Tab-separated table of C-alpha atoms (C1' of nucleotides) in Angstrom:
chain	number	residue	atom	x	y	z
Z	80	UNK	CA	67.554	34.129	76.730
Z	81	UNK	CA	69.038	31.262	75.153
Z	82	UNK	CA	72.299	31.483	76.758
Z	83	UNK	CA	71.137	31.669	80.092
Z	84	UNK	CA	68.569	28.823	79.357
Z	85	UNK	CA	71.479	26.562	78.311
Z	86	UNK	CA	74.150	27.608	80.634
Z	87	UNK	CA	72.262	29.217	83.659
Z	88	UNK	CA	72.750	32.328	85.360
Z	89	UNK	CA	76.008	32.211	86.732
Z	90	UNK	CA	77.625	30.235	84.084
Z	91	UNK	CA	76.781	32.483	81.073
Z	92	UNK	CA	79.812	35.437	81.188
Z	93	UNK	CA	79.268	38.639	79.868
Z	94	UNK	CA	82.012	37.911	77.151
Z	95	UNK	CA	79.396	35.407	75.713
Z	96	UNK	CA	76.199	37.673	76.086
Z	97	UNK	CA	78.254	40.383	74.278
Z	98	UNK	CA	79.538	38.264	71.174
Z	99	UNK	CA	75.910	36.884	71.120
Z	100	UNK	CA	73.957	40.165	71.212
Z	101	UNK	CA	76.908	42.039	69.348
Z	102	UNK	CA	76.970	44.656	71.713
Z	103	UNK	CA	79.646	46.166	73.198
Z	104	UNK	CA	80.042	46.326	77.345
Z	105	UNK	CA	78.529	49.582	78.014
Z	106	UNK	CA	75.613	49.257	75.556
Z	107	UNK	CA	74.984	46.060	77.530
Z	108	UNK	CA	74.870	48.066	80.790
Z	109	UNK	CA	72.996	50.684	79.332
Z	110	UNK	CA	70.220	48.644	78.298
Z	111	UNK	CA	69.597	46.604	81.329
Z	112	UNK	CA	71.553	48.422	84.086
Z	113	UNK	CA	73.661	45.084	85.059
Z	114	UNK	CA	73.662	41.329	84.426
Z	115	UNK	CA	70.837	40.313	87.245
Z	116	UNK	CA	68.391	42.985	85.309
Z	117	UNK	CA	69.183	41.646	82.035
Z	118	UNK	CA	68.590	38.274	83.480
Z	119	UNK	CA	65.289	38.756	85.112
Z	120	UNK	CA	64.198	40.187	81.625
Z	121	UNK	CA	64.936	37.031	79.754
Z	122	UNK	CA	63.071	35.101	82.640
Z	123	UNK	CA	60.402	37.592	81.729
Z	124	UNK	CA	60.606	37.175	77.820
Z	125	UNK	CA	60.697	33.369	78.411
Z	126	UNK	CA	57.607	33.620	80.454
Z	127	UNK	CA	55.509	35.088	77.602
Z	128	UNK	CA	56.917	33.452	74.482
Z	129	UNK	CA	57.687	29.986	75.699
Z	130	UNK	CA	55.615	28.753	78.277
Z	131	UNK	CA	52.459	29.700	77.115
Z	132	UNK	CA	51.135	26.087	76.875
Z	133	UNK	CA	50.855	26.196	80.294
Z	134	UNK	CA	48.524	28.905	81.131
Z	135	UNK	CA	46.307	27.461	77.999
Z	136	UNK	CA	46.260	23.973	79.290
Z	137	UNK	CA	45.186	25.189	82.603
Z	138	UNK	CA	42.597	27.551	81.739
Z	139	UNK	CA	40.924	25.419	78.994
Z	140	UNK	CA	37.377	24.502	79.399
Z	141	UNK	CA	37.944	21.006	79.393
Z	142	UNK	CA	37.794	18.039	82.038
Z	143	UNK	CA	40.673	18.615	84.868
Z	144	UNK	CA	42.254	15.407	83.489
Z	145	UNK	CA	42.297	16.576	79.874
Z	146	UNK	CA	43.917	20.216	81.217
Z	147	UNK	CA	46.371	18.038	82.800
Z	148	UNK	CA	46.909	16.011	79.673
Z	149	UNK	CA	47.661	19.161	77.845
Z	150	UNK	CA	49.810	20.665	80.190
Z	151	UNK	CA	52.177	17.770	80.329
Z	152	UNK	CA	52.501	17.148	76.685
Z	153	UNK	CA	52.869	20.782	76.190
Z	154	UNK	CA	55.875	20.553	78.347
Z	155	UNK	CA	57.023	17.592	76.387
Z	156	UNK	CA	56.972	19.713	73.112
Z	157	UNK	CA	58.521	23.026	74.948
Z	158	UNK	CA	61.129	21.342	76.455
Z	159	UNK	CA	62.313	19.593	73.184
Z	160	UNK	CA	61.862	22.378	70.728
Z	161	UNK	CA	64.460	22.085	67.573
Z	162	UNK	CA	66.996	24.900	68.048
Z	163	UNK	CA	66.201	25.669	71.652
Z	164	UNK	CA	68.110	24.525	74.758
Z	165	UNK	CA	66.792	21.677	76.271
Z	166	UNK	CA	64.232	21.452	79.361
Z	167	UNK	CA	63.082	24.529	81.224
Z	168	UNK	CA	64.687	27.889	81.809
Z	169	UNK	CA	63.153	27.914	85.418
Z	170	UNK	CA	64.857	24.690	86.037
Z	171	UNK	CA	68.329	25.004	84.470
Z	172	UNK	CA	68.830	28.739	84.962
Z	173	UNK	CA	70.026	28.160	88.700
Z	174	UNK	CA	69.357	24.994	90.581
Z	175	UNK	CA	72.568	24.976	92.448
Z	176	UNK	CA	74.328	28.731	92.814
Z	177	UNK	CA	76.996	30.408	94.825
Z	178	UNK	CA	75.687	32.806	98.002
Z	179	UNK	CA	76.392	35.522	95.642
Z	180	UNK	CA	73.821	34.508	93.444
Z	181	UNK	CA	70.952	33.234	96.102
Z	182	UNK	CA	68.645	36.203	95.135
Z	183	UNK	CA	68.642	34.192	91.430
Z	184	UNK	CA	68.223	31.283	92.904
Z	185	UNK	CA	65.294	32.257	95.041
Z	186	UNK	CA	63.740	33.830	92.315
Z	187	UNK	CA	63.485	30.967	89.664
Z	188	UNK	CA	62.264	29.110	93.008
Z	189	UNK	CA	59.700	31.402	93.169
Z	190	UNK	CA	58.490	30.934	89.637
Z	191	UNK	CA	58.582	26.927	90.289
Z	192	UNK	CA	56.279	27.455	93.089
Z	193	UNK	CA	54.040	29.761	91.182
Z	194	UNK	CA	53.652	26.970	88.301
Z	195	UNK	CA	52.676	24.392	91.180
Z	196	UNK	CA	50.518	26.623	92.870
Z	197	UNK	CA	48.718	27.098	89.468
Z	198	UNK	CA	48.566	23.525	88.938
Z	199	UNK	CA	46.634	23.124	92.682
Z	200	UNK	CA	44.651	25.979	91.834
Z	201	UNK	CA	43.187	24.295	88.569
Z	202	UNK	CA	42.972	20.725	90.412
Z	203	UNK	CA	41.213	22.104	93.286
Z	204	UNK	CA	38.436	23.936	90.971
Z	205	UNK	CA	38.687	20.149	89.511
Z	206	UNK	CA	37.835	18.640	92.791
Z	207	UNK	CA	34.786	21.321	93.403
Z	208	UNK	CA	33.661	20.187	90.350
Z	209	UNK	CA	33.528	16.539	91.569
Z	210	UNK	CA	36.034	15.911	88.247
Z	211	UNK	CA	38.979	14.521	90.394
Z	212	UNK	CA	37.452	11.976	92.475
Z	213	UNK	CA	40.142	10.400	95.069
Z	214	UNK	CA	43.809	9.979	95.668
Z	215	UNK	CA	45.971	12.401	97.304
Z	216	UNK	CA	45.175	15.629	98.194
Z	217	UNK	CA	45.102	18.441	95.646
Z	218	UNK	CA	48.602	19.963	97.102
Z	219	UNK	CA	49.771	16.366	96.605
Z	220	UNK	CA	48.975	15.802	92.962
Z	221	UNK	CA	50.232	19.656	92.450
Z	222	UNK	CA	53.471	18.660	93.536
Z	223	UNK	CA	53.522	15.346	91.564
Z	224	UNK	CA	52.624	16.984	88.437
Z	225	UNK	CA	54.864	20.188	88.917
Z	226	UNK	CA	57.675	17.297	89.926
Z	227	UNK	CA	57.349	14.994	87.210
Z	228	UNK	CA	57.396	18.268	84.593
Z	229	UNK	CA	60.740	19.039	86.639
Z	230	UNK	CA	62.124	16.090	85.965
Z	231	UNK	CA	60.785	16.028	82.372
Z	232	UNK	CA	63.008	19.310	81.962
Z	233	UNK	CA	66.324	17.134	83.125
Z	234	UNK	CA	65.132	14.401	80.875
Z	235	UNK	CA	64.958	16.709	78.036
Z	236	UNK	CA	68.696	18.391	79.020
Z	237	UNK	CA	69.863	15.035	78.959
Z	238	UNK	CA	68.782	14.596	75.110
Z	239	UNK	CA	65.682	12.807	75.756
Z	240	UNK	CA	63.485	13.411	72.395
Z	241	UNK	CA	59.783	14.904	72.068
Z	242	UNK	CA	58.831	11.328	71.344
Z	243	UNK	CA	60.307	9.683	74.602
Z	244	UNK	CA	59.010	13.178	76.594
Z	245	UNK	CA	55.539	12.576	75.513
Z	246	UNK	CA	55.365	9.313	76.475
Z	247	UNK	CA	56.695	10.075	80.346
Z	248	UNK	CA	53.837	12.640	80.048
Z	249	UNK	CA	51.435	9.999	79.085
Z	250	UNK	CA	52.971	7.326	81.733
Z	251	UNK	CA	52.562	10.056	84.455
Z	252	UNK	CA	49.041	10.719	83.516
Z	253	UNK	CA	48.080	7.219	84.297
Z	254	UNK	CA	48.865	8.158	87.805
Z	255	UNK	CA	45.826	10.364	87.789
Z	256	UNK	CA	42.397	8.453	88.311
Z	257	UNK	CA	40.484	8.667	84.812
Z	258	UNK	CA	37.188	10.731	85.001
Z	259	UNK	CA	34.170	9.307	86.467
Z	260	UNK	CA	35.894	6.202	87.727
Z	261	UNK	CA	37.579	4.673	90.730
Z	262	UNK	CA	41.126	3.660	91.047
Z	263	UNK	CA	40.380	1.064	93.778
Z	264	UNK	CA	40.618	1.987	97.642
Z	265	UNK	CA	44.301	1.420	97.741
Z	266	UNK	CA	44.837	3.561	100.893
Z	267	UNK	CA	48.189	2.962	101.430
Z	268	UNK	CA	50.818	1.931	98.914
Q	236	UNK	CA	80.650	16.601	99.084
Q	237	UNK	CA	78.028	18.676	100.925
Q	238	UNK	CA	79.044	21.631	99.677
Q	239	UNK	CA	79.276	20.512	95.803
Q	240	UNK	CA	76.121	18.987	96.958
Q	241	UNK	CA	74.456	22.239	98.230
Q	242	UNK	CA	76.330	24.650	95.563
Q	243	UNK	CA	77.070	22.898	92.650
Q	244	UNK	CA	80.377	22.101	90.913
Q	245	UNK	CA	81.122	25.626	89.618
Q	246	UNK	CA	79.736	27.832	92.461
Q	247	UNK	CA	81.524	25.850	94.983
Q	248	UNK	CA	84.757	27.948	95.546
Q	249	UNK	CA	88.338	26.779	96.599
Q	250	UNK	CA	88.118	29.459	99.572
Q	251	UNK	CA	84.680	27.632	100.820
Q	252	UNK	CA	85.826	24.092	100.512
Q	253	UNK	CA	89.251	25.539	102.129
Q	254	UNK	CA	87.396	26.662	105.141
Q	255	UNK	CA	85.196	23.884	105.296
Q	256	UNK	CA	87.764	21.014	105.082
Q	257	UNK	CA	90.277	23.101	107.334
Q	258	UNK	CA	92.798	22.830	104.824
Q	259	UNK	CA	95.456	25.017	103.633
Q	260	UNK	CA	95.532	25.426	99.260
Q	261	UNK	CA	98.622	23.697	99.296
Q	262	UNK	CA	97.159	20.734	101.411
Q	263	UNK	CA	94.070	20.525	99.101
Q	264	UNK	CA	96.030	20.129	96.071
Q	265	UNK	CA	98.551	17.899	97.470
Q	266	UNK	CA	96.095	15.342	98.532
Q	267	UNK	CA	93.349	16.009	95.652
Q	268	UNK	CA	95.503	17.304	92.897
Q	269	UNK	CA	92.829	19.770	91.828
Q	270	UNK	CA	89.321	20.872	92.156
Q	271	UNK	CA	87.810	18.732	89.469
Q	272	UNK	CA	89.558	15.742	90.972
Q	273	UNK	CA	88.070	16.561	94.482
Q	274	UNK	CA	84.872	16.855	92.599
Q	275	UNK	CA	85.237	13.218	91.381
Q	276	UNK	CA	85.999	12.100	94.972
Q	277	UNK	CA	83.138	13.886	96.479
Q	278	UNK	CA	81.022	11.844	93.612
Q	279	UNK	CA	82.254	8.777	94.141
Q	280	UNK	CA	81.570	8.953	98.267
Q	281	UNK	CA	78.175	10.343	97.540
Q	282	UNK	CA	77.579	7.161	95.438
Q	283	UNK	CA	78.803	5.148	97.960
Q	284	UNK	CA	77.319	6.372	100.885
Q	285	UNK	CA	74.091	8.402	99.943
Q	286	UNK	CA	72.471	6.338	97.507
Q	287	UNK	CA	72.836	2.683	98.534
Q	288	UNK	CA	69.059	2.807	98.624
Q	289	UNK	CA	69.093	2.227	95.022
Q	290	UNK	CA	70.946	-0.638	94.354
Q	291	UNK	CA	69.154	-2.269	97.170
Q	292	UNK	CA	65.707	-1.661	95.794
Q	293	UNK	CA	67.080	-3.004	92.214
Q	294	UNK	CA	68.399	-5.988	93.532
Q	295	UNK	CA	66.292	-6.972	96.208
Q	296	UNK	CA	64.160	-10.245	95.899
Q	297	UNK	CA	60.774	-8.933	95.271
Q	298	UNK	CA	58.523	-8.286	92.404
Q	299	UNK	CA	59.343	-5.299	90.156
Q	300	UNK	CA	56.846	-3.243	91.368
Q	301	UNK	CA	57.485	-3.630	94.730
Q	302	UNK	CA	61.330	-2.794	93.736
Q	303	UNK	CA	60.388	0.327	91.924
Q	304	UNK	CA	58.413	1.396	95.230
Q	305	UNK	CA	61.248	0.643	97.236
Q	306	UNK	CA	63.369	2.818	95.080
Q	307	UNK	CA	60.906	5.567	94.941
Q	308	UNK	CA	60.194	5.581	98.778
Q	309	UNK	CA	63.856	5.540	99.454
Q	310	UNK	CA	64.691	8.561	97.395
Q	311	UNK	CA	61.704	10.465	98.996
Q	312	UNK	CA	63.766	9.826	102.128
Q	313	UNK	CA	67.805	9.875	100.835
Q	314	UNK	CA	66.302	13.528	98.856
Q	315	UNK	CA	65.520	15.111	102.115
Q	316	UNK	CA	67.660	13.898	104.867
Q	317	UNK	CA	68.088	16.246	107.931
Q	318	UNK	CA	71.424	17.737	108.209
Q	319	UNK	CA	72.293	17.052	104.124
Q	320	UNK	CA	71.429	19.327	101.032
Q	321	UNK	CA	68.101	18.330	99.521
Q	322	UNK	CA	67.833	16.755	96.260
Q	323	UNK	CA	70.391	14.465	94.472
Q	324	UNK	CA	74.284	15.556	93.947
Q	325	UNK	CA	74.212	14.191	90.438
Q	326	UNK	CA	70.953	16.674	89.789
Q	327	UNK	CA	72.541	19.572	91.966
Q	328	UNK	CA	76.318	19.146	90.623
Q	329	UNK	CA	76.188	20.592	87.276
Q	330	UNK	CA	72.444	20.499	85.326
Q	331	UNK	CA	73.803	23.945	83.739
Q	332	UNK	CA	77.666	24.350	83.205
Q	333	UNK	CA	80.036	26.690	81.548
Q	334	UNK	CA	81.579	25.542	78.484
Q	335	UNK	CA	84.615	24.932	80.681
Q	336	UNK	CA	83.191	22.893	82.890
Q	337	UNK	CA	81.333	20.655	80.272
Q	338	UNK	CA	83.360	17.795	81.078
Q	339	UNK	CA	82.124	17.591	84.632
Q	340	UNK	CA	78.420	18.107	83.579
Q	341	UNK	CA	78.815	15.381	80.806
Q	342	UNK	CA	79.918	13.277	83.567
Q	343	UNK	CA	77.145	13.899	86.104
Q	344	UNK	CA	74.778	13.209	82.852
Q	345	UNK	CA	76.552	10.205	82.587
Q	346	UNK	CA	75.826	9.036	86.308
Q	347	UNK	CA	71.948	9.627	85.717
Q	348	UNK	CA	72.094	7.863	82.640
Q	349	UNK	CA	73.590	5.227	84.543
Q	350	UNK	CA	70.643	5.423	87.017
Q	351	UNK	CA	68.217	5.116	84.275
Q	352	UNK	CA	70.102	2.122	82.624
Q	353	UNK	CA	69.815	0.186	86.148
Q	354	UNK	CA	66.051	0.751	86.377
Q	355	UNK	CA	65.740	-0.272	82.689
Q	356	UNK	CA	67.893	-3.475	83.502
Q	357	UNK	CA	65.370	-4.110	86.381
Q	358	UNK	CA	62.359	-3.658	84.573
Q	359	UNK	CA	63.523	-5.680	81.827
Q	360	UNK	CA	64.088	-8.619	83.880
Q	361	UNK	CA	60.467	-7.829	85.158
Q	362	UNK	CA	59.260	-7.724	82.019
Q	363	UNK	CA	60.875	-11.174	81.166
Q	364	UNK	CA	59.280	-13.052	84.272
Q	365	UNK	CA	55.986	-11.538	83.329
Q	366	UNK	CA	56.170	-9.214	86.412
Q	367	UNK	CA	55.419	-6.031	84.442
Q	368	UNK	CA	52.252	-6.734	82.352
Q	369	UNK	CA	51.570	-3.616	80.043
Q	370	UNK	CA	51.993	-0.163	79.324
Q	371	UNK	CA	55.044	1.621	77.482
Q	372	UNK	CA	58.084	-0.079	76.550
Q	373	UNK	CA	60.899	-0.739	79.234
Q	374	UNK	CA	62.818	2.095	78.451
Q	375	UNK	CA	59.834	4.488	78.384
Q	376	UNK	CA	58.764	3.334	81.963
Q	377	UNK	CA	62.667	3.699	82.738
Q	378	UNK	CA	62.992	7.151	81.524
Q	379	UNK	CA	59.579	7.963	83.579
Q	380	UNK	CA	60.596	6.459	87.137
Q	381	UNK	CA	64.281	8.065	86.604
Q	382	UNK	CA	62.770	11.457	85.782
Q	383	UNK	CA	59.987	11.214	88.174
Q	384	UNK	CA	63.439	10.746	90.681
Q	385	UNK	CA	64.609	13.591	89.010
Q	386	UNK	CA	61.807	15.839	89.635
Q	387	UNK	CA	61.658	14.707	93.507
Q	388	UNK	CA	65.312	15.985	93.638
Q	389	UNK	CA	64.121	19.304	92.311
Q	390	UNK	CA	61.277	19.511	94.564
Q	391	UNK	CA	63.555	18.553	97.562
Q	392	UNK	CA	65.811	21.228	96.428
Q	393	UNK	CA	62.645	23.780	96.757
Q	394	UNK	CA	61.926	22.524	100.126
Q	395	UNK	CA	59.580	19.537	100.043
Q	396	UNK	CA	59.432	17.537	103.258
Q	397	UNK	CA	59.899	14.038	103.531
Q	398	UNK	CA	56.145	13.028	103.700
Q	399	UNK	CA	55.719	15.077	100.658
Q	400	UNK	CA	58.184	13.452	98.866
Q	401	UNK	CA	56.576	9.981	99.876
Q	402	UNK	CA	53.542	11.112	98.413
Q	403	UNK	CA	55.054	12.123	95.114
Q	404	UNK	CA	56.502	8.534	95.113
Q	405	UNK	CA	53.276	7.077	95.776
Q	406	UNK	CA	51.451	8.920	93.317
Q	407	UNK	CA	54.149	8.349	90.634
Q	408	UNK	CA	53.691	4.600	91.351
Q	409	UNK	CA	50.407	4.389	90.551
Q	410	UNK	CA	51.055	4.932	87.269
Q	411	UNK	CA	52.565	1.570	86.750
Q	412	UNK	CA	50.037	-0.997	86.469
Q	413	UNK	CA	49.640	-3.175	89.507
Q	414	UNK	CA	50.815	-7.022	89.479
Q	415	UNK	CA	48.657	-9.239	87.559
Q	416	UNK	CA	46.065	-6.572	87.126
Q	417	UNK	CA	45.593	-4.905	83.700
Q	418	UNK	CA	45.013	-1.236	83.840
Q	419	UNK	CA	42.807	-1.091	81.001
Q	420	UNK	CA	43.638	-1.022	77.119
Q	421	UNK	CA	43.780	2.817	77.325
Q	422	UNK	CA	45.964	2.311	73.801
Q	423	UNK	CA	46.300	6.012	73.471
Q	424	UNK	CA	45.769	8.773	76.011
K	42	DA	C1'	125.619	21.932	119.455
K	43	DA	C1'	125.548	23.409	114.545
K	44	DT	C1'	124.048	22.446	109.991
K	45	DC	C1'	121.268	20.336	106.883
K	46	DT	C1'	116.936	18.718	104.950
K	47	DT	C1'	111.986	18.470	104.850
K	48	DC	C1'	107.680	20.421	105.206
K	49	DC	C1'	103.826	23.746	105.279
K	50	DA	C1'	101.718	28.565	105.574
K	51	DT	C1'	101.316	32.608	103.784
K	52	DA	C1'	101.465	36.231	100.021
K	53	DT	C1'	101.071	35.883	95.224
K	54	DC	C1'	100.259	34.278	90.715
K	55	DG	C1'	97.924	34.604	85.676
K	56	DA	C1'	93.460	34.860	84.018
K	57	DT	C1'	88.327	36.209	84.373
K	58	DC	C1'	84.517	37.705	86.665
K	59	DG	C1'	81.269	41.692	86.325
K	60	DA	C1'	81.329	46.798	85.484
K	61	DT	C1'	82.989	51.307	84.229
K	62	DA	C1'	86.711	55.238	82.564
K	63	DC	C1'	88.130	57.846	78.962
K	64	DG	C1'	89.834	58.956	74.263
K	65	DA	C1'	88.249	59.609	69.468
K	66	DA	C1'	84.767	59.695	66.334
K	67	DA	C1'	80.407	61.463	64.598
K	68	DC	C1'	76.870	65.190	64.879
K	69	DC	C1'	74.553	69.121	65.360
K	70	DT	C1'	74.946	74.165	66.151
K	71	DA	C1'	76.466	78.620	64.718
I	68	DT	C1'	83.346	75.713	57.886
I	69	DA	C1'	84.529	76.120	62.995
I	70	DG	C1'	83.433	74.998	67.618
I	71	DG	C1'	80.933	72.589	71.217
I	72	DT	C1'	78.678	68.492	72.536
I	73	DT	C1'	77.171	63.883	72.502
I	74	DT	C1'	77.769	58.995	71.401
I	75	DC	C1'	80.658	54.950	71.691
I	76	DG	C1'	84.275	51.356	71.537
I	77	DT	C1'	88.719	50.129	73.767
I	78	DA	C1'	91.190	49.701	77.315
I	79	DT	C1'	90.888	48.826	81.954
I	80	DC	C1'	89.140	48.615	86.904
I	81	DG	C1'	88.957	45.924	91.681
I	82	DA	C1'	87.655	41.815	93.299
I	83	DT	C1'	87.774	36.954	92.983
I	84	DC	C1'	88.566	32.805	90.467
I	85	DG	C1'	92.018	28.191	90.755
I	86	DA	C1'	96.601	27.224	91.341
I	87	DT	C1'	101.390	27.854	93.292
I	88	DA	C1'	106.224	29.790	94.507
I	89	DT	C1'	108.679	31.186	98.407
I	90	DG	C1'	110.017	32.047	102.860
I	91	DG	C1'	110.513	30.295	107.837
I	92	DA	C1'	109.705	26.745	111.564
I	93	DA	C1'	110.243	22.311	112.674
I	94	DG	C1'	112.868	17.923	112.970
I	95	DA	C1'	116.955	14.866	111.785
I	96	DT	C1'	121.970	14.241	110.781
I	97	DT	C1'	126.744	14.945	111.721
DNA sequence: AATCTTCCATATCGATCGATACGAAACCTA
DNA sequence: TAGGTTTCGTATCGATCGATATGGAAGATT
C-alpha cells in the first residue's frame, strides 16, 4: 500500500512489491491474482485504515461548519503523517495513466467523486437544518471542499508540513459562512 | 504536449508520440535528443502558451484581491478549455513517478513551487501596500491559493466544467478578506 | 551516365514490464 | 524407509519500453 501510495499504480513495479513484501512472484500471484487486484486490495485497506477521519468528521453530531473543520484538519494530519507517503492515495494512485490503466484511473476517480458526494450529503443535511445559510449551492461547496482536500494532497506531496496544511485548512474554512452569520450579499464576486 | 498533459510523462509512450507527430523514431530522436528532453520542451511550450493568465493576473496593476480573483478565474478557464486535456500539466505530468523518473517529478514540483512563490511575492507586495490586511502569513495564503489551484486541476481532470471551476474559484476567494474590510478577529478557528 | 554521398524508414536492439512454467526440496503416506 | 504428492523458488516467458543500427532510395558530383 505504501509503495502504491508513494509511486502510484503504474510506476510501482512487481520487483518493488516483491522486495517490500519479501515474497516471490508466484506467492504474490497466488495471494492476489494479479497486480490490479493487489492494488484494489491496497485501496480497500487504505480506505479502512488511513482515512477514517473523514467519515468521523462527516457523521459527528456537530454543526456543519464544525464538521467541515474536522474534515479539513483531519486531512491536514492524515496527509502528512510521519513515516507515511505524503498526500492521499486516491490522488497519487493514478492522476494520469496510460490507456492500459484507464480502469484503475477511473476507479480512483470514482473514489474521489464518492468523497465529494459524501461531503455534499453532509452539507445538504446542514442546509436543511438551516445550518449553512448562504453562498453557492451545496454541490458547489462540496466541490470546493473536495477540491481543497485534493489540493492539500498535492501540497503535502510537495513537502508541506502538518502545520502548513493546518493553516491551509483553516484558510479554506474561512470561505464558509460562520454559523448564523451572514457573509454579506455579494451575489457575484 | 497534449499527450503528456493527458497521460503524464511516464504513461506516454514513444509509440503514442510517434503516431501523434507523424514522425519516425529516428526523426524524434534527431529533433529532441530523447524522451526527457522532449518532455522538457513540452513543459516550456506549455508554460509559454497555456498559462499566461497567471503572470498577467499577478502583474496587473489592480488591488491584491482582484489580482488573486483574476488568477483563480483564469485557472478555472485554462483548466477546462475545450479540446485540451483537463487540469494543469504541472500537476498531471508526474504527481507520482517511478524512481527512474524522479528527476522529472522533481522538475514539475519545482514548477509548482515557483508558482506558489510568484503568488507569495504578489501577496507580499499587497501586504506591504496595506492591501492584504489580516489573516495568515503571506506564505500561508500563497500555499492556500496554490493549493486551491492544484485542487481545481484535479477537479477539472475529474470532469468539472468551466462554470463549476469558476464557482470553486469564487468560493475560494471568499477566504480572503475583502479590501479595507476586517474579517472579524477569530484568531483561532 | 556512372558513381558516390547523404539521408531516412524499417527492423531490431538490450532492458524491463507483468506473469508463469518447471525442477528441486520438503512432507505426508504406506 | 521408500514412494508419491505437494509446495515453492528460480529461471524464463511474450510484450513493450526507450533508443539505435542498417539497408535502400534519393540527390549531388565527376
